[in-house]
Coordinates of C-alpha atoms and ligand atoms in Angstrom, one line a residue:
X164 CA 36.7 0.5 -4.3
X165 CA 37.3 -2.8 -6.2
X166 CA 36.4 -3.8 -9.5
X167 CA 33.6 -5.9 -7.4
X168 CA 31.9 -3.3 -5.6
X169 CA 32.2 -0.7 -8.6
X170 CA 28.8 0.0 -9.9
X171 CA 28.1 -1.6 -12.3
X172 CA 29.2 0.4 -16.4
X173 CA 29.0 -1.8 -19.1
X174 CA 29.2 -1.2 -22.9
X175 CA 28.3 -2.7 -26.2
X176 CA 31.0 -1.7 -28.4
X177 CA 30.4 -2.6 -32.1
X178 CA 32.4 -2.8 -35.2
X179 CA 30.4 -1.0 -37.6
X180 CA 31.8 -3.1 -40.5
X181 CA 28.9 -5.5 -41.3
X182 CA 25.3 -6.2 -40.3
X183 CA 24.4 -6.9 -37.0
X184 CA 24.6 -10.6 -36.6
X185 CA 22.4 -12.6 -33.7
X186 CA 25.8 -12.5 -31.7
X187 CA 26.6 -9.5 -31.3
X188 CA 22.8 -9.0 -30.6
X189 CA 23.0 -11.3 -27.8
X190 CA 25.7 -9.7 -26.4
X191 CA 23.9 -6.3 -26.2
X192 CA 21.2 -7.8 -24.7
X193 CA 23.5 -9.2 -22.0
X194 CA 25.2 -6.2 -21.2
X195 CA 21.2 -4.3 -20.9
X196 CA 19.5 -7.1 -19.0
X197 CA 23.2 -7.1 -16.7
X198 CA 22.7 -2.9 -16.2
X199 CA 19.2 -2.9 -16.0
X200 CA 18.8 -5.9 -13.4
X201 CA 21.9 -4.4 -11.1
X202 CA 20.7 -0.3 -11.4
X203 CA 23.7 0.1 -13.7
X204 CA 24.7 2.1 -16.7
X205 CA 24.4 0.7 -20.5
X206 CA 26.5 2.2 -22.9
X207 CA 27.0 2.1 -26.4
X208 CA 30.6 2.6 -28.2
X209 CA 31.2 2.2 -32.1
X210 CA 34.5 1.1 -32.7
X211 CA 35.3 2.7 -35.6
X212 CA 38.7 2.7 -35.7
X213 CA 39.1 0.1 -38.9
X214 CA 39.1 2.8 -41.4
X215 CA 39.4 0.1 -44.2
X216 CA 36.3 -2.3 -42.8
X217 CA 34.0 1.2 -41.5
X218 CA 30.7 1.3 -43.5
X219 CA 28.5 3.9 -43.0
X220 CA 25.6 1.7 -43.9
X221 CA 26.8 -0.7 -41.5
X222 CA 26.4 1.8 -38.8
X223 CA 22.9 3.4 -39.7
X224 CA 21.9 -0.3 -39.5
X225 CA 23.4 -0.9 -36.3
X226 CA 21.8 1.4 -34.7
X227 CA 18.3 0.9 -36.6
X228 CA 18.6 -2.9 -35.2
X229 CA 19.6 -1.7 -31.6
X230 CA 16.6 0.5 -31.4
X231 CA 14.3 -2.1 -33.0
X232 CA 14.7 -4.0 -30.1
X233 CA 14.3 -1.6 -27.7
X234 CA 17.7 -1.8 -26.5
X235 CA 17.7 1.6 -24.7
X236 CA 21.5 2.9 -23.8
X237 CA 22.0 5.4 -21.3
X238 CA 25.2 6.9 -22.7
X239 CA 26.2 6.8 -25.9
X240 CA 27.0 6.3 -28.7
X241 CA 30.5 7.3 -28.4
X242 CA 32.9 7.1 -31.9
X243 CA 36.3 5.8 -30.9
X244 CA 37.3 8.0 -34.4
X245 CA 36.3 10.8 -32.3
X246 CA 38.8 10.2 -29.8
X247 CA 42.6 9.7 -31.5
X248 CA 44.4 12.1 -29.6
X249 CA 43.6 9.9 -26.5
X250 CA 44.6 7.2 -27.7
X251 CA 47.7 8.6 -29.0
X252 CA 48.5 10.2 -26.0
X253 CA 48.6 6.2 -23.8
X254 CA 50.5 5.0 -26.7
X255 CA 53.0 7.5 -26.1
X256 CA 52.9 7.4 -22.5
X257 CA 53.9 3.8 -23.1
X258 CA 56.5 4.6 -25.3
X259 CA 58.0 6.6 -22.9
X260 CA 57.6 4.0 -19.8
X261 CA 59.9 2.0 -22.5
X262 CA 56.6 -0.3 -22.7
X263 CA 56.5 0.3 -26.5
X264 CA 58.5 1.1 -29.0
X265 CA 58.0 2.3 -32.7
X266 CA 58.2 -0.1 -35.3
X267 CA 59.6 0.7 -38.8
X268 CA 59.0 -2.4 -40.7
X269 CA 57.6 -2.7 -43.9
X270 CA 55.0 -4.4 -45.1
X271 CA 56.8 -6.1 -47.7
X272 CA 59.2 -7.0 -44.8
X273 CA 56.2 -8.3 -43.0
X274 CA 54.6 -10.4 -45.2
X275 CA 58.2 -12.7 -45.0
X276 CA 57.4 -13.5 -41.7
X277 CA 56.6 -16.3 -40.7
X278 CA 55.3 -17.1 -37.5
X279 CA 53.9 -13.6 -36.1
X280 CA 56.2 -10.6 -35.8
X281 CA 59.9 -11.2 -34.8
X282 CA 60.4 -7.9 -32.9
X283 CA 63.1 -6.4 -35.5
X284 CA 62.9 -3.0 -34.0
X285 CA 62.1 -3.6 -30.4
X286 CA 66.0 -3.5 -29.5
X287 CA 66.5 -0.2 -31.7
X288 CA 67.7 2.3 -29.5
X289 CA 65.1 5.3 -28.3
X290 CA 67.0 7.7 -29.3
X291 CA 67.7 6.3 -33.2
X292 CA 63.8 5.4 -33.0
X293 CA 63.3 8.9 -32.3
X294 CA 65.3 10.4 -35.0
X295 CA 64.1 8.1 -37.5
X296 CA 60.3 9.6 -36.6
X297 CA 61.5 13.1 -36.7
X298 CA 62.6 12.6 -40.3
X299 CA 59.0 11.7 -41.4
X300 CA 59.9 7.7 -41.3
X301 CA 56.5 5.5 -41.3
X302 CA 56.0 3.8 -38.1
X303 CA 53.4 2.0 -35.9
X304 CA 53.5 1.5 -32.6
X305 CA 53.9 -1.6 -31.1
X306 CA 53.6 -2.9 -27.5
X307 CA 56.5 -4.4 -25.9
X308 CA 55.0 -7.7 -24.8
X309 CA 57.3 -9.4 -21.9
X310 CA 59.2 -12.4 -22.9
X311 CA 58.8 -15.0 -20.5
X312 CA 56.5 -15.3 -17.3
X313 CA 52.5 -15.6 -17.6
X314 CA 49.5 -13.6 -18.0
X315 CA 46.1 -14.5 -15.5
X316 CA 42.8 -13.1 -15.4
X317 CA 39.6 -14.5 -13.5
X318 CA 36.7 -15.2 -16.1
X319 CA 34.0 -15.0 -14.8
X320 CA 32.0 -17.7 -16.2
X321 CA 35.3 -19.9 -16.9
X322 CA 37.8 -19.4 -13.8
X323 CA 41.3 -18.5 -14.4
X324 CA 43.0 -18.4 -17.9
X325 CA 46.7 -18.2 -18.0
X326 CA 48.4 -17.5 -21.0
X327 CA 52.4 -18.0 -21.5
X328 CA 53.9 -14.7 -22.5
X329 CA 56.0 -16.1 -25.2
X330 CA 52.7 -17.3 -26.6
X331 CA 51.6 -13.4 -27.1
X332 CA 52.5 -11.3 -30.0
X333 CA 54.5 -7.1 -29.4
X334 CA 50.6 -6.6 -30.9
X335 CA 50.8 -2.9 -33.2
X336 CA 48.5 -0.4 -30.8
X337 CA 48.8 2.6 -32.8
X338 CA 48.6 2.0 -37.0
X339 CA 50.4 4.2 -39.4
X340 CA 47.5 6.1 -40.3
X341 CA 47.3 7.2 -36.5
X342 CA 44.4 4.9 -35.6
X343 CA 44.4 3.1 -33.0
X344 CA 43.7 -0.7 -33.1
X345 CA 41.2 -2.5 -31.7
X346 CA 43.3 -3.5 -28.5
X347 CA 44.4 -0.3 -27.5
X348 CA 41.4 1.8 -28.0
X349 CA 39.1 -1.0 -26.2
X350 CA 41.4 -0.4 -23.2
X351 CA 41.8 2.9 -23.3
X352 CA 38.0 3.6 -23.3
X353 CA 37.0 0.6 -21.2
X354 CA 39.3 3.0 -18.5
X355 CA 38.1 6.3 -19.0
X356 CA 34.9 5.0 -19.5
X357 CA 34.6 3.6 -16.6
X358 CA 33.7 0.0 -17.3
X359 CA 32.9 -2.5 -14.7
X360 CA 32.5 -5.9 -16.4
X361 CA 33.3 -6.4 -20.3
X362 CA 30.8 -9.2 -21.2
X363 CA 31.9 -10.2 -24.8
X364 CA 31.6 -13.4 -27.4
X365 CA 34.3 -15.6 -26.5
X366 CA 36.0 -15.1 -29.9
X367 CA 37.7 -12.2 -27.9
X368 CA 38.6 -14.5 -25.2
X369 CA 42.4 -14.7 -27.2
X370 CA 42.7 -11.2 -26.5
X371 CA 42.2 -10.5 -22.7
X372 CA 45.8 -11.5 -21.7
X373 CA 46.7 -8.6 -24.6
X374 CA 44.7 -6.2 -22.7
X375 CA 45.4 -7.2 -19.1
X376 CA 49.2 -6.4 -20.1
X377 CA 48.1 -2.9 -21.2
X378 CA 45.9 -2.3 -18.1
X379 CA 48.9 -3.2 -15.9
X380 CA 51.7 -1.4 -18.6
X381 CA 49.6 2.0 -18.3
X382 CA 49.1 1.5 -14.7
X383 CA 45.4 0.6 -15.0
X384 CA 42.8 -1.9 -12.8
X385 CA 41.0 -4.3 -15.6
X386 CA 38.0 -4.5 -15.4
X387 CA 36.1 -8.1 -14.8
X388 CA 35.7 -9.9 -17.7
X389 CA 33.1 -12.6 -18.7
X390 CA 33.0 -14.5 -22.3
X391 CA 29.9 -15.3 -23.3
X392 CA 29.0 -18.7 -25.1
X393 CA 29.4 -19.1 -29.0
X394 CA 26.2 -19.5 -30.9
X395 CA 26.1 -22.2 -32.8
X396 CA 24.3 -23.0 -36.4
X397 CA 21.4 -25.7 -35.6
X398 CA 23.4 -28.4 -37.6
X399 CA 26.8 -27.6 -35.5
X400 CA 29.6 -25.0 -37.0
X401 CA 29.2 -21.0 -36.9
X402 CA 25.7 -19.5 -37.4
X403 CA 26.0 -17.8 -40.7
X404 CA 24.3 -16.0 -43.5
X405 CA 24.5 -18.9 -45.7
X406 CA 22.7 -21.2 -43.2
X407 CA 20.2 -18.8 -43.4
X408 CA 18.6 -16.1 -41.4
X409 CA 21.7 -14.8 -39.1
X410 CA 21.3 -11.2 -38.7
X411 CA 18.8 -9.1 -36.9
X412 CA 17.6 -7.4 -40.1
X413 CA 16.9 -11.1 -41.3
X414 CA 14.8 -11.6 -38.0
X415 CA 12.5 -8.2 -38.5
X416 CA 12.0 -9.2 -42.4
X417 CA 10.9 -12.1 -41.8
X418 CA 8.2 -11.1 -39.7
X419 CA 9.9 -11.6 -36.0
X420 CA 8.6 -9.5 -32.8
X421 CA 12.0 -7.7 -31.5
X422 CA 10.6 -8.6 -27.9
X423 CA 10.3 -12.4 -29.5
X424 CA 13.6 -12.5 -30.7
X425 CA 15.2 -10.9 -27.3
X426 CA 13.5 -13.4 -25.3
X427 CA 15.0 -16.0 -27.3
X428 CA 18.8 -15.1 -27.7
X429 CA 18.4 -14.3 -23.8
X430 CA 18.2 -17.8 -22.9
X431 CA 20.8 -18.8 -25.7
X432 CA 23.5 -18.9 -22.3
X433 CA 20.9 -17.8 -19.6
X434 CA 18.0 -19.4 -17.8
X435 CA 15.6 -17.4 -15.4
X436 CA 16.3 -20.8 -13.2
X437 CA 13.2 -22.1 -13.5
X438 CA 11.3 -23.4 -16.1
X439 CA 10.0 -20.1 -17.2
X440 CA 10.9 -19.0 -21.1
X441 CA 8.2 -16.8 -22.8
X442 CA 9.2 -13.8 -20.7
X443 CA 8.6 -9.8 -20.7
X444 CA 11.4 -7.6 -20.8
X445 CA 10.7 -6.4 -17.0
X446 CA 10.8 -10.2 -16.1
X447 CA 13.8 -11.1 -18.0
X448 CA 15.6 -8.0 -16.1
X449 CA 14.1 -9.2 -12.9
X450 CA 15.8 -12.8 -13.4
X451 CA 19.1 -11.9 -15.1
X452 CA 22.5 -12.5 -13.2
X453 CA 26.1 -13.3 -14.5
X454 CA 25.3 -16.4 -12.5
X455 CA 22.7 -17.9 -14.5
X456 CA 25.1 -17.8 -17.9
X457 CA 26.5 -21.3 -18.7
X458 CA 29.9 -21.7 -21.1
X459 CA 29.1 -24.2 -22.8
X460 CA 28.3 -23.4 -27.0
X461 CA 24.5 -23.2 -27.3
X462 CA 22.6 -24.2 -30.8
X463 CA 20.7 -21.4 -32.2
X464 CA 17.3 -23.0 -33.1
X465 CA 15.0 -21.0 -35.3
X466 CA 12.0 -23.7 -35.0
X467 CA 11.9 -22.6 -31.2
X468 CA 12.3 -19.0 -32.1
X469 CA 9.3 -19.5 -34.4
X470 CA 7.3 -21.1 -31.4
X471 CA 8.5 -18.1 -29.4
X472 CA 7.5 -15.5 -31.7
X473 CA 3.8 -17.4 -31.9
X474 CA 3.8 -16.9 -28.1
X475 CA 4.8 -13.3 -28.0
X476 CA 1.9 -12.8 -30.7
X477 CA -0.5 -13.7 -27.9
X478 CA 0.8 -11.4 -25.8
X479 CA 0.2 -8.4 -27.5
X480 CA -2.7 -6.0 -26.6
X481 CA -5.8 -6.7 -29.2
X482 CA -5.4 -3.0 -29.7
X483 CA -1.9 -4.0 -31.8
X484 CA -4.3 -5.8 -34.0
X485 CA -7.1 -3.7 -34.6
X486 CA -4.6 -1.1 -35.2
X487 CA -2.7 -3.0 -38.2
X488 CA -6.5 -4.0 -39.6
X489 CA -7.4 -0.5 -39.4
X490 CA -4.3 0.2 -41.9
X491 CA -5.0 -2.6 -44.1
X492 CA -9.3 -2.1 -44.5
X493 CA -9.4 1.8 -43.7
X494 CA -13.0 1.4 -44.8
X495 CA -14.5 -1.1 -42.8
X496 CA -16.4 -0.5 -39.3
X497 CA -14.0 -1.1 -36.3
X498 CA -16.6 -3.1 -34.5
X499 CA -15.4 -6.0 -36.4
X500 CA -11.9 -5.2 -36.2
X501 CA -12.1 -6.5 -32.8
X502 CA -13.9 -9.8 -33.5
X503 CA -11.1 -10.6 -36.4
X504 CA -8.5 -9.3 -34.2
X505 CA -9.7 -12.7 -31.0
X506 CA -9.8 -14.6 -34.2
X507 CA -6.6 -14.5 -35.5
X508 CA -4.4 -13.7 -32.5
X509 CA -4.0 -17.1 -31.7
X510 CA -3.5 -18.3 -34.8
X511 CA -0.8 -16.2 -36.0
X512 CA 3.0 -17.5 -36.4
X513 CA 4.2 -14.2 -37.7
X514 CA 2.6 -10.5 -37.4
X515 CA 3.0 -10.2 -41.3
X516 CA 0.4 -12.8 -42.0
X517 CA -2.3 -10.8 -40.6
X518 CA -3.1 -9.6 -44.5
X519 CA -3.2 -13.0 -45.8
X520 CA -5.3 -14.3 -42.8
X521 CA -7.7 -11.6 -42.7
X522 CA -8.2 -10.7 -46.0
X523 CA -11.5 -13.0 -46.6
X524 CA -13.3 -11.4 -43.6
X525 CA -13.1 -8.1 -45.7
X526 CA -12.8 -8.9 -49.5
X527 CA -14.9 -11.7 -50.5
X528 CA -12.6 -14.4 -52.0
X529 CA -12.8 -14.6 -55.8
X530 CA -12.4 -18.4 -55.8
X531 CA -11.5 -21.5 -54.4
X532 CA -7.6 -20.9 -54.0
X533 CA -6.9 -23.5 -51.8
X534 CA -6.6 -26.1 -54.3
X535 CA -5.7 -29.3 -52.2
X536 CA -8.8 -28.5 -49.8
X537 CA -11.1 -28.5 -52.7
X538 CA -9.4 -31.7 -54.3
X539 CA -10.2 -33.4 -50.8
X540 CA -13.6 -32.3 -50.1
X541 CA -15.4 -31.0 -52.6
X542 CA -18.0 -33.3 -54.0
X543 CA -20.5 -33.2 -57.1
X544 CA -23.2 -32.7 -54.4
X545 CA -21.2 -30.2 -52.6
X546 CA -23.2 -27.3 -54.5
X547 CA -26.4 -28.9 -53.4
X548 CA -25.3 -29.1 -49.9
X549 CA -24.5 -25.6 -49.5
X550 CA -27.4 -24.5 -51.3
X551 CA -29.8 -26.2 -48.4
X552 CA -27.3 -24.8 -45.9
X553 CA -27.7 -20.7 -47.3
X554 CA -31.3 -21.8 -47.2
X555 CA -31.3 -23.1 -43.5
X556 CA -28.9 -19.9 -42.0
X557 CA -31.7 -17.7 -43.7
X558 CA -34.0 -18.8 -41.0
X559 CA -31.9 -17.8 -38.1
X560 CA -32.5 -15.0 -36.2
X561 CA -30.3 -14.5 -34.2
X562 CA -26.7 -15.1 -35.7
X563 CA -25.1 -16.4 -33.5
X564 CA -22.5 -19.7 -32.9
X565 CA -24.8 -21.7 -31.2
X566 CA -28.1 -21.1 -34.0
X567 CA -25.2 -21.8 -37.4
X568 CA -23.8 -24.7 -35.8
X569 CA -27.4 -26.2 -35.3
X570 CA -28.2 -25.3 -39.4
X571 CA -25.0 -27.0 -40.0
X572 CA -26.3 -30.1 -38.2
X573 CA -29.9 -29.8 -40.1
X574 CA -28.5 -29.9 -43.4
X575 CA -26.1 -32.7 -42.2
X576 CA -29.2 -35.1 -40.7
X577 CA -31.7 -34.4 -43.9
X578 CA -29.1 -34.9 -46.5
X579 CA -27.3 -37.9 -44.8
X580 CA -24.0 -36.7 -44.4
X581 CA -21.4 -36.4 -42.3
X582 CA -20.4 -32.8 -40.8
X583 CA -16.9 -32.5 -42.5
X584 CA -18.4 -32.8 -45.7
X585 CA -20.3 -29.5 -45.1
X586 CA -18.7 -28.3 -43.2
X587 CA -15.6 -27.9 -45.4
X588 CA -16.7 -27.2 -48.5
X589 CA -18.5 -24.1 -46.6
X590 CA -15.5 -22.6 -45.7
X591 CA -14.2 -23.1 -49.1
X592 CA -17.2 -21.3 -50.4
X593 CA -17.3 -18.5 -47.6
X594 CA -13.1 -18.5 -47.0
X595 CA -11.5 -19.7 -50.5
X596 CA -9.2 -21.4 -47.9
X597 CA -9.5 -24.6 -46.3
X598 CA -8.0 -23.6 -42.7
X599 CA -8.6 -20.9 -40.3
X600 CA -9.9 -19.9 -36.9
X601 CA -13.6 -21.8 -36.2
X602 CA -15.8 -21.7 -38.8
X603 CA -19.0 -21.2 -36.7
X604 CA -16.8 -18.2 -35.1
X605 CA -16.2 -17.0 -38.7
X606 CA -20.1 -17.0 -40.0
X607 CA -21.0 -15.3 -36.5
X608 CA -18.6 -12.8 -37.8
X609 CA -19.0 -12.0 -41.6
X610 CA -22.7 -11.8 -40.3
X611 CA -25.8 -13.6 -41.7
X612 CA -26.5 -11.6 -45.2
X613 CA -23.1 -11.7 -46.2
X614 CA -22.9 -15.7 -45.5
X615 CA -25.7 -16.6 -47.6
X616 CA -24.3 -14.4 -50.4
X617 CA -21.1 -16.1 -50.6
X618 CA -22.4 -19.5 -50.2
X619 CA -25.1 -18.5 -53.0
X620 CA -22.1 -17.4 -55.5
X621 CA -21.6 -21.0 -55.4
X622 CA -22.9 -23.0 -58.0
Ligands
LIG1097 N1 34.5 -4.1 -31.5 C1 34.5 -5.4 -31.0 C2 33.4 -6.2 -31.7 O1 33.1 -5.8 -32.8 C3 34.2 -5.3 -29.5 C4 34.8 -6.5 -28.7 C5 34.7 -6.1 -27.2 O2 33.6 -6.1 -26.7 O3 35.7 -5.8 -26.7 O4 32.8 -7.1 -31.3

């Protein structure tokens, strides 16, 4: 079988050193939408293995943001701590294949260097190597990187990168304290793992030649690589924390739908092919091939993820609504959970403005808060207006849009004035707030008694 027709094993293999940044989301969301779309296998590895960086709130987080948005995994997780002796038994193999050797360089020797490491103790002979170990000597291990010729592999999204040997470093695979590094425990598990297709940020693109030396050193097929597009911050340079919101714990406090947010970072490097972008998860999975990824750096821009999020609000099931309003008014009828629920859904930027929004349909504002509406269109006369308007609503019988907005237009006709100036200072008195779904819609809502209480309060 070859590495094409292999099914299809891939992996999201975090450092648990730091939060999880948009990034590395996107790249887990790759490698699900690539498994789920070919009937594949999504795994998820912690790479553990930096004992000085680990951070075991780093990894609770991790995994509290990978579940948040729904990024199932089949396998998994799998601690690369959990797994030394492997590793330690390739780097020995390599040793003895005379495709490593053991370095016993200090770091105070190392930190004269220069320009990367100058392979002191690649020439030492095995056998001195070997004594020098057995008499408790510190070493790592480092791989014997070939001097001259060139190293290829086929991206997939970029064609085929060839690196000069004498470009790449004899990297350390195995650390003194027995880890291994990053390099040989990603190949090491990417084999026994089985992975088909390591789709990564391109900031590991420097590496691949590394690996694809190991893969061939321990006698290993590499599996097919593809280096996803850097993210960019909206103003150009890397997305970070101090540009703002960069991490998916950011995202969720500010209010974010996780199916909102992995609709967006799916198309930061993807597109369905047509002009489709608020999608469902089934139809992102449906559209997603390795194809449909561009190169090219993408700009990460949070107004669109805003408009995104407003769009995913719509989506949602009025039942998602009327549930949260049940939690916030646990004493009101549900009947008009529902109503509030049509009102607001399309309104809403954010899910976590449903208690500001809906507050005044339950709790009957204290005052005016909205302090520019009132400066704009309340009037001397605007007490007088309303007062005729509670009088004219009075007379309806049936509450309904069509009977307030023609009591609107009454008052508006007898007094002389035009609709907005009614019309606004009404939802001032009835709201405290000068914006809102339709104000006819509203009234219908609160129902007739309490509407010509509030507008009564007014004076
Ligand atoms: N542990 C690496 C990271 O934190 C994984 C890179 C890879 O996918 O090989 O991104």
């Amino acid at each position: 079988m070859t590495q094409e027709t292999k099914p299809v094993r891939v992996r999201f293999a975090p450092s648990p050193t730091g939060y999880l940044h948009v990034g590395g989301a996107r790249t887990a969301i790759y490698n699900y939408l690539f498994a789920k779309a070919t009937g594949g296998t999504f795994y998820l590895r912690i790479e553990d293995t930096d004992r000085k960086r680990y951070n075991e709130d780093a990894l609770k987080d991790l995994l509290r943001d990978l579940e948040w948005l729904a990024l199932n995994w089949d396998e998994g997780p799998y601690f690369q701590s959990e797994r030394l002796e492997i590793y330690g038994k390739e780097a020995q193999k390599l040793i003895d294949s005379g495709n490593a050797y053991y370095c016993f360089c200090t770091e105070e020797r190392l930190q004269t260097l220069e320009h990367g490491y100058d392979r002191h103790c690649r020439e030492l002979p095995p056998e001195a190597a070997k004594q020098k170990v057995e008499t408790g000597e510190k070493f790592v291990i480092r791989f014997k990187s070939p001097l001259d010729g060139s190293t290829k592999f086929n991206d997939l999204l970029r064609g085929n990168i060839e690196t000069p040997n004498k470009d790449l470093d004899d990297l350390v695979i195995l650390k003194r304290d027995k880890f291994p590094t990053y390099h040989l425990a990603s190949v090491v598990d990417d084999h026994y793992m089985q992975t088909s297709h390591v789709l990564r940020g391109d900031e590991w693109i420097s590496s691949t030649p590394k690996h694809v030396l190991l893969y061939k050193a321990l006698g290993w097929e590499a599996p097919l690589f593809c280096h996803l597009p850097v993210i960019l911050a909206p103003g150009g340079g890397k997305l970070s924390k101090r540009k703002g919101a960069a991490s998916v714990g950011d995202f969720r406090d500010l209010g974010y739908l996780p199916h909102a947010l992995v609709n967006f970072l799916s198309l930061l490097g993807w597109s369905p092919g047509d002009d489709r972008e608020v999608m469902e998860l089934k139809e992102m999975i449906e559209a997603f091939s390795l194809e449909r990824i561009q190169p090219k750096a993408v700009a990460f821009d949070e107004k669109k993820l805003e408009w995104m999020n407003g769009m995913h609000i719509r989506l949602l099931p009025n039942s998602y609504f009327t549930e949260e309003l049940k939690k916030l008014y646990p004493n009101e009828q549900s009947e008009k959970f529902l109503k509030v629920a049509e009102l607001l859904k399309p309104r809403l930027k954010f899910t976590n403005e449903l208690p500001a929004l809906s507050n005044y349909f339950f709790e009957r504002p204290q005052k005016i808060v909205d302090e520019k509406a009132k400066a704009k269109y309340w009037t001397e006369q605007s007490p007088e207006h309303i007062a005729l308007l509670a009088n004219e609503l009075e007379k309806i019988e049936i509450f309904n849009i069509q009977n307030i907005e023609a009591a609107f237009m009454k008052v508006c006709e007898s007094s002389g004035i035009k609709l907005g100036m009614l019309a606004q200072p009404a939802r001032l008195a009835v709201s405290g707030v000068g914006a809102g779904p339709g104000l006819w819609e509203i009234l219908e809502c609160l129902g007739k008694e309490e509407c010509i209480f509030r507008l009564r309060c007014v004076n």
